[in-house]
Amino acid sequence: QVQLQESGPGLVKPSETLSLTCTVSGGSISSYYWNWIRQPAGKGLEWIGRIYTSGSTNYNPSLKSRVTMSVDTSKNQFSLKLTSVTAADTAVYYCARDRIREATNTWFDPWGQGTRVTVSS
Amino acid sequence: DIVMTQSPDSLAVSLGERATINCKSSQSVLYSSNNKNYLAWYQQKPGQPPKVLIYWASTRESGVPDRFSGSGSGTDFTLTISSLQAEDVAVYYCQQYYTTLMYTFGQGTKLEIK
């Protein structure tokens, strides 16, 4: 059973870069799309973007200028970098897999447990 | 972007009664080539990640109780819980995966016990 685990700093200073990694266990990272989704406290879900194991990406247009995703198949990990963060980027960040292998449009399953990131000086 | 709008924002239902949550998309999420609606429903309990309940608008995920059902097509969708149980208290989200340019979620519906 595939499991995802987010990791990274819980506190980031304004204007700096948020960096998170999602480690995939119990299965291969290959041939799937891998997503980042965030949720500010008490609010709804926002899709940040996704990466395929080839390195192909799709980003939320509202975040595109600040987002970079990468994948390391040798480590079964993928990563998120979000530059020039502000308090508005404070949220729980989830990683999630597209459900169907080698498909372009599917729902998210499974999800990681999420990691809380606070942007504050 | 495809905007997903849920109604109501919150809902209180008595145990054993029916709960109905609606989701409307700003454009159709029905893909004509395969006649599938690219719409999923998730349940999120406090401190937990979302869990998929329904995909393709009406296909129940394995292990999800059959009191949960999804219906609708095109732009209008419904999640129904036929007989509310205490463990169903959660926030429910719809999500379109029709366009990979921008996956979007509804704003969520908070379901409570009356």
mmCIF file of C-alpha atoms in Angstrom:
data_model
loop_
_atom_site.group_PDB
_atom_site.id
_atom_site.type_symbol
_atom_site.label_atom_id
_atom_site.label_comp_id
_atom_site.label_asym_id
_atom_site.label_seq_id
_atom_site.Cartn_x
_atom_site.Cartn_y
_atom_site.Cartn_z
ATOM 1 C CA GLN A 1 0.000 0.000 0.000
ATOM 2 C CA VAL A 2 1.498 3.269 -1.120
ATOM 3 C CA GLN A 3 2.091 5.858 1.583
ATOM 4 C CA LEU A 4 3.185 9.465 1.237
ATOM 5 C CA GLN A 5 5.003 11.560 3.823
ATOM 6 C CA GLU A 6 5.696 15.264 3.593
ATOM 7 C CA SER A 7 8.772 16.773 5.218
ATOM 8 C CA GLY A 8 10.358 20.185 5.492
ATOM 9 C CA PRO A 9 10.661 23.248 7.710
ATOM 10 C CA GLY A 10 7.572 24.206 9.660
ATOM 11 C CA LEU A 11 8.568 27.867 9.778
ATOM 12 C CA VAL A 12 9.694 30.017 6.867
ATOM 13 C CA LYS A 13 10.494 33.721 6.930
ATOM 14 C CA PRO A 14 8.664 36.141 4.654
ATOM 15 C CA SER A 15 10.294 36.616 1.240
ATOM 16 C CA GLU A 16 12.202 33.349 1.594
ATOM 17 C CA THR A 17 11.669 30.032 -0.186
ATOM 18 C CA LEU A 18 9.443 27.261 1.132
ATOM 19 C CA SER A 19 10.872 23.823 0.343
ATOM 20 C CA LEU A 20 9.039 20.571 0.937
ATOM 21 C CA THR A 21 9.679 16.960 -0.005
ATOM 22 C CA CYS A 22 7.246 14.096 -0.308
ATOM 23 C CA THR A 23 8.619 10.600 0.160
ATOM 24 C CA VAL A 24 6.737 7.730 -1.424
ATOM 25 C CA SER A 25 6.908 4.330 0.242
ATOM 26 C CA GLY A 26 5.288 0.984 -0.477
ATOM 27 C CA GLY A 27 5.383 1.449 -4.221
ATOM 28 C CA SER A 28 7.215 3.007 -7.134
ATOM 29 C CA ILE A 29 7.030 6.680 -7.969
ATOM 30 C CA SER A 30 7.209 5.846 -11.667
ATOM 31 C CA SER A 31 4.433 6.418 -14.176
ATOM 32 C CA TYR A 32 2.186 8.547 -11.983
ATOM 33 C CA TYR A 33 1.395 12.235 -11.601
ATOM 34 C CA TRP A 34 2.252 13.603 -8.162
ATOM 35 C CA ASN A 35 0.512 16.632 -6.720
ATOM 36 C CA TRP A 36 0.870 19.339 -4.110
ATOM 37 C CA ILE A 37 -2.269 20.770 -2.496
ATOM 38 C CA ARG A 38 -2.517 23.243 0.354
ATOM 39 C CA GLN A 39 -5.104 24.261 2.902
ATOM 40 C CA PRO A 40 -4.957 27.397 5.044
ATOM 41 C CA ALA A 41 -6.301 26.888 8.538
ATOM 42 C CA GLY A 42 -10.080 26.646 8.522
ATOM 43 C CA LYS A 43 -10.272 27.110 4.755
ATOM 44 C CA GLY A 44 -10.615 25.055 1.616
ATOM 45 C CA LEU A 45 -8.248 23.138 -0.618
ATOM 46 C CA GLU A 46 -6.057 24.728 -3.274
ATOM 47 C CA TRP A 47 -4.240 22.691 -5.892
ATOM 48 C CA ILE A 48 -0.685 23.958 -6.334
ATOM 49 C CA GLY A 49 0.459 21.767 -9.180
ATOM 50 C CA ARG A 50 1.689 18.382 -10.254
ATOM 51 C CA ILE A 51 4.670 16.604 -11.724
ATOM 52 C CA TYR A 52 4.982 13.426 -13.734
ATOM 53 C CA THR A 53 7.889 11.095 -13.201
ATOM 54 C CA SER A 54 9.334 12.284 -16.515
ATOM 55 C CA GLY A 55 9.565 15.765 -14.992
ATOM 56 C CA SER A 56 6.637 17.238 -16.909
ATOM 57 C CA THR A 57 4.718 19.755 -14.795
ATOM 58 C CA ASN A 58 1.420 21.626 -14.562
ATOM 59 C CA TYR A 59 1.094 24.531 -12.143
ATOM 60 C CA ASN A 60 -1.786 26.561 -10.784
ATOM 61 C CA PRO A 61 -1.667 29.762 -12.877
ATOM 62 C CA SER A 62 -2.049 31.893 -9.755
ATOM 63 C CA LEU A 63 1.152 30.430 -8.290
ATOM 64 C CA LYS A 64 3.058 29.549 -11.430
ATOM 65 C CA SER A 65 5.583 32.367 -11.208
ATOM 66 C CA ARG A 66 6.715 31.212 -7.754
ATOM 67 C CA VAL A 67 6.437 27.406 -7.982
ATOM 68 C CA THR A 68 8.970 24.800 -9.022
ATOM 69 C CA MET A 69 8.455 21.067 -8.675
ATOM 70 C CA SER A 70 11.014 18.346 -9.169
ATOM 71 C CA VAL A 71 11.180 14.584 -8.907
ATOM 72 C CA ASP A 72 13.947 12.210 -7.841
ATOM 73 C CA THR A 73 13.002 8.725 -8.935
ATOM 74 C CA SER A 74 16.117 7.198 -7.377
ATOM 75 C CA LYS A 75 14.929 8.335 -3.954
ATOM 76 C CA ASN A 76 11.208 7.874 -4.628
ATOM 77 C CA GLN A 77 10.697 11.535 -3.766
ATOM 78 C CA PHE A 78 9.260 14.655 -5.302
ATOM 79 C CA SER A 79 9.611 18.209 -4.115
ATOM 80 C CA LEU A 80 8.015 21.627 -4.024
ATOM 81 C CA LYS A 81 9.689 25.024 -3.929
ATOM 82 C CA LEU A 82 7.646 28.161 -3.458
ATOM 83 C CA THR A 83 9.582 31.415 -3.608
ATOM 84 C CA SER A 84 8.953 34.850 -2.106
ATOM 85 C CA VAL A 85 6.511 33.554 0.495
ATOM 86 C CA THR A 86 4.167 35.759 2.487
ATOM 87 C CA ALA A 87 1.778 35.129 5.354
ATOM 88 C CA ALA A 88 -0.822 34.146 2.750
ATOM 89 C CA ASP A 89 1.239 31.014 2.060
ATOM 90 C CA THR A 90 0.749 29.765 5.620
ATOM 91 C CA ALA A 91 -1.108 26.472 5.300
ATOM 92 C CA VAL A 92 -1.056 22.726 5.660
ATOM 93 C CA TYR A 93 0.660 21.361 2.580
ATOM 94 C CA TYR A 94 -0.359 17.940 1.299
ATOM 95 C CA CYS A 95 1.212 15.727 -1.309
ATOM 96 C CA ALA A 96 -1.056 13.342 -3.185
ATOM 97 C CA ARG A 97 -0.887 10.947 -6.065
ATOM 98 C CA ASP A 98 -3.121 10.848 -9.119
ATOM 99 C CA ARG A 99 -5.113 7.668 -8.691
ATOM 100 C CA ILE A 100 -4.626 6.004 -12.037
ATOM 101 C CA ARG A 101 -1.226 5.072 -13.383
ATOM 102 C CA GLU A 102 -0.226 6.727 -16.652
ATOM 103 C CA ALA A 103 -3.511 8.623 -16.850
ATOM 104 C CA THR A 104 -3.655 12.363 -17.351
ATOM 105 C CA ASN A 105 -6.798 13.292 -15.454
ATOM 106 C CA THR A 106 -7.751 11.498 -12.275
ATOM 107 C CA TRP A 107 -8.671 12.226 -8.699
ATOM 108 C CA PHE A 108 -6.241 12.241 -5.797
ATOM 109 C CA ASP A 109 -5.522 9.104 -3.848
ATOM 110 C CA PRO A 110 -3.618 8.492 -1.655
ATOM 111 C CA TRP A 111 -2.731 11.652 0.269
ATOM 112 C CA GLY A 112 0.006 12.350 2.751
ATOM 113 C CA GLN A 113 -0.922 13.392 6.275
ATOM 114 C CA GLY A 114 0.093 16.965 5.555
ATOM 115 C CA THR A 115 2.696 19.279 7.009
ATOM 116 C CA ARG A 116 1.947 22.653 8.539
ATOM 117 C CA VAL A 117 4.040 25.540 7.257
ATOM 118 C CA THR A 118 3.912 28.931 8.896
ATOM 119 C CA VAL A 119 5.342 32.019 7.244
ATOM 120 C CA SER A 120 6.478 34.415 9.932
ATOM 121 C CA SER A 121 9.523 36.422 10.927
ATOM 122 C CA ASP B 1 -10.646 28.088 -14.601
ATOM 123 C CA ILE B 2 -13.566 25.840 -13.796
ATOM 124 C CA VAL B 3 -15.193 27.246 -10.664
ATOM 125 C CA MET B 4 -16.827 24.716 -8.354
ATOM 126 C CA THR B 5 -19.598 26.045 -6.106
ATOM 127 C CA GLN B 6 -21.049 23.940 -3.324
ATOM 128 C CA SER B 7 -24.288 24.445 -1.468
ATOM 129 C CA PRO B 8 -24.999 24.792 1.311
ATOM 130 C CA ASP B 9 -21.845 25.961 3.102
ATOM 131 C CA SER B 10 -23.008 24.136 6.216
ATOM 132 C CA LEU B 11 -25.680 21.628 6.993
ATOM 133 C CA ALA B 12 -27.142 20.144 10.186
ATOM 134 C CA VAL B 13 -28.998 16.851 9.867
ATOM 135 C CA SER B 14 -30.486 14.507 12.468
ATOM 136 C CA LEU B 15 -28.990 11.070 12.910
ATOM 137 C CA GLY B 16 -30.608 8.611 10.527
ATOM 138 C CA GLU B 17 -31.862 11.345 8.227
ATOM 139 C CA ARG B 18 -30.761 12.130 4.669
ATOM 140 C CA ALA B 19 -28.048 14.671 3.942
ATOM 141 C CA THR B 20 -27.705 16.235 0.496
ATOM 142 C CA ILE B 21 -24.815 18.364 -0.708
ATOM 143 C CA ASN B 22 -24.794 20.041 -4.092
ATOM 144 C CA CYS B 23 -21.915 20.989 -6.354
ATOM 145 C CA LYS B 24 -22.154 23.104 -9.480
ATOM 146 C CA SER B 25 -19.353 23.602 -11.973
ATOM 147 C CA SER B 26 -18.994 26.734 -14.098
ATOM 148 C CA GLN B 27 -18.621 24.580 -17.202
ATOM 149 C CA SER B 28 -19.378 20.991 -18.037
ATOM 150 C CA VAL B 29 -16.998 18.352 -16.695
ATOM 151 C CA LEU B 30 -18.539 15.663 -18.885
ATOM 152 C CA TYR B 31 -16.023 14.346 -21.388
ATOM 153 C CA SER B 32 -18.018 13.434 -24.475
ATOM 154 C CA SER B 33 -15.567 10.870 -25.848
ATOM 155 C CA ASN B 34 -16.027 8.503 -22.904
ATOM 156 C CA ASN B 35 -19.245 9.878 -21.377
ATOM 157 C CA LYS B 36 -17.581 10.271 -17.988
ATOM 158 C CA ASN B 37 -17.992 13.139 -15.552
ATOM 159 C CA TYR B 38 -14.611 14.167 -14.157
ATOM 160 C CA LEU B 39 -15.903 14.879 -10.669
ATOM 161 C CA ALA B 40 -14.867 13.479 -7.287
ATOM 162 C CA TRP B 41 -16.179 13.879 -3.751
ATOM 163 C CA TYR B 42 -13.948 13.876 -0.671
ATOM 164 C CA GLN B 43 -14.600 13.695 3.060
ATOM 165 C CA GLN B 44 -12.249 15.493 5.435
ATOM 166 C CA LYS B 45 -12.326 15.021 9.183
ATOM 167 C CA PRO B 46 -10.417 17.343 11.553
ATOM 168 C CA GLY B 47 -6.675 16.829 11.485
ATOM 169 C CA GLN B 48 -6.862 14.385 8.589
ATOM 170 C CA PRO B 49 -6.246 14.632 4.862
ATOM 171 C CA PRO B 50 -9.214 14.379 2.527
ATOM 172 C CA LYS B 51 -10.420 10.898 1.682
ATOM 173 C CA VAL B 52 -12.021 10.087 -1.647
ATOM 174 C CA LEU B 53 -15.598 8.852 -1.426
ATOM 175 C CA ILE B 54 -16.850 9.056 -5.007
ATOM 176 C CA TYR B 55 -15.176 9.415 -8.396
ATOM 177 C CA TRP B 56 -16.501 9.656 -11.947
ATOM 178 C CA ALA B 57 -19.371 11.486 -10.178
ATOM 179 C CA SER B 58 -21.117 8.294 -9.095
ATOM 180 C CA THR B 59 -18.595 5.480 -8.551
ATOM 181 C CA ARG B 60 -18.212 4.690 -4.872
ATOM 182 C CA GLU B 61 -14.660 4.080 -3.693
ATOM 183 C CA SER B 62 -13.969 0.612 -2.343
ATOM 184 C CA GLY B 63 -14.699 0.419 1.371
ATOM 185 C CA VAL B 64 -16.976 3.461 1.427
ATOM 186 C CA PRO B 65 -20.339 2.660 3.035
ATOM 187 C CA ASP B 66 -23.208 2.358 0.590
ATOM 188 C CA ARG B 67 -25.126 5.111 2.368
ATOM 189 C CA PHE B 68 -22.886 7.466 0.353
ATOM 190 C CA SER B 69 -23.923 8.024 -3.248
ATOM 191 C CA GLY B 70 -23.113 10.488 -5.987
ATOM 192 C CA SER B 71 -25.253 11.633 -8.872
ATOM 193 C CA GLY B 72 -25.465 14.265 -11.564
ATOM 194 C CA SER B 73 -23.919 15.056 -14.905
ATOM 195 C CA GLY B 74 -22.514 17.967 -16.844
ATOM 196 C CA THR B 75 -22.496 20.872 -14.408
ATOM 197 C CA ASP B 76 -24.734 19.780 -11.531
ATOM 198 C CA PHE B 77 -23.840 17.120 -9.015
ATOM 199 C CA THR B 78 -25.086 15.807 -5.684
ATOM 200 C CA LEU B 79 -23.584 13.849 -2.824
ATOM 201 C CA THR B 80 -26.208 12.073 -0.755
ATOM 202 C CA ILE B 81 -25.817 10.370 2.588
ATOM 203 C CA SER B 82 -28.946 8.287 2.926
ATOM 204 C CA SER B 83 -28.918 7.798 6.686
ATOM 205 C CA LEU B 84 -26.569 10.045 8.605
ATOM 206 C CA GLN B 85 -24.265 8.403 11.130
ATOM 207 C CA ALA B 86 -22.262 10.162 13.820
ATOM 208 C CA GLU B 87 -19.000 9.316 12.066
ATOM 209 C CA ASP B 88 -20.112 11.206 8.955
ATOM 210 C CA VAL B 89 -19.550 14.567 10.638
ATOM 211 C CA ALA B 90 -16.923 16.161 8.409
ATOM 212 C CA VAL B 91 -16.325 18.705 5.685
ATOM 213 C CA TYR B 92 -17.145 17.501 2.191
ATOM 214 C CA TYR B 93 -15.509 18.772 -0.990
ATOM 215 C CA CYS B 94 -16.205 18.252 -4.646
ATOM 216 C CA GLN B 95 -13.337 18.443 -7.125
ATOM 217 C CA GLN B 96 -13.141 18.572 -10.909
ATOM 218 C CA TYR B 97 -10.306 16.809 -12.662
ATOM 219 C CA TYR B 98 -11.583 17.597 -16.161
ATOM 220 C CA THR B 99 -8.828 20.045 -16.966
ATOM 221 C CA THR B 100 -5.248 19.479 -15.929
ATOM 222 C CA LEU B 101 -4.512 23.132 -16.525
ATOM 223 C CA MET B 102 -6.134 23.763 -13.162
ATOM 224 C CA TYR B 103 -7.716 21.212 -10.869
ATOM 225 C CA THR B 104 -10.253 22.939 -8.635
ATOM 226 C CA PHE B 105 -12.236 22.171 -5.505
ATOM 227 C CA GLY B 106 -15.509 23.451 -4.174
ATOM 228 C CA GLN B 107 -15.329 25.621 -1.073
ATOM 229 C CA GLY B 108 -16.490 22.773 1.160
ATOM 230 C CA THR B 109 -19.672 21.919 3.041
ATOM 231 C CA LYS B 110 -19.540 21.383 6.789
ATOM 232 C CA LEU B 111 -21.879 18.629 7.896
ATOM 233 C CA GLU B 112 -22.988 18.476 11.529
ATOM 234 C CA ILE B 113 -25.494 16.601 13.637
ATOM 235 C CA LYS B 114 -28.713 18.422 14.482
#
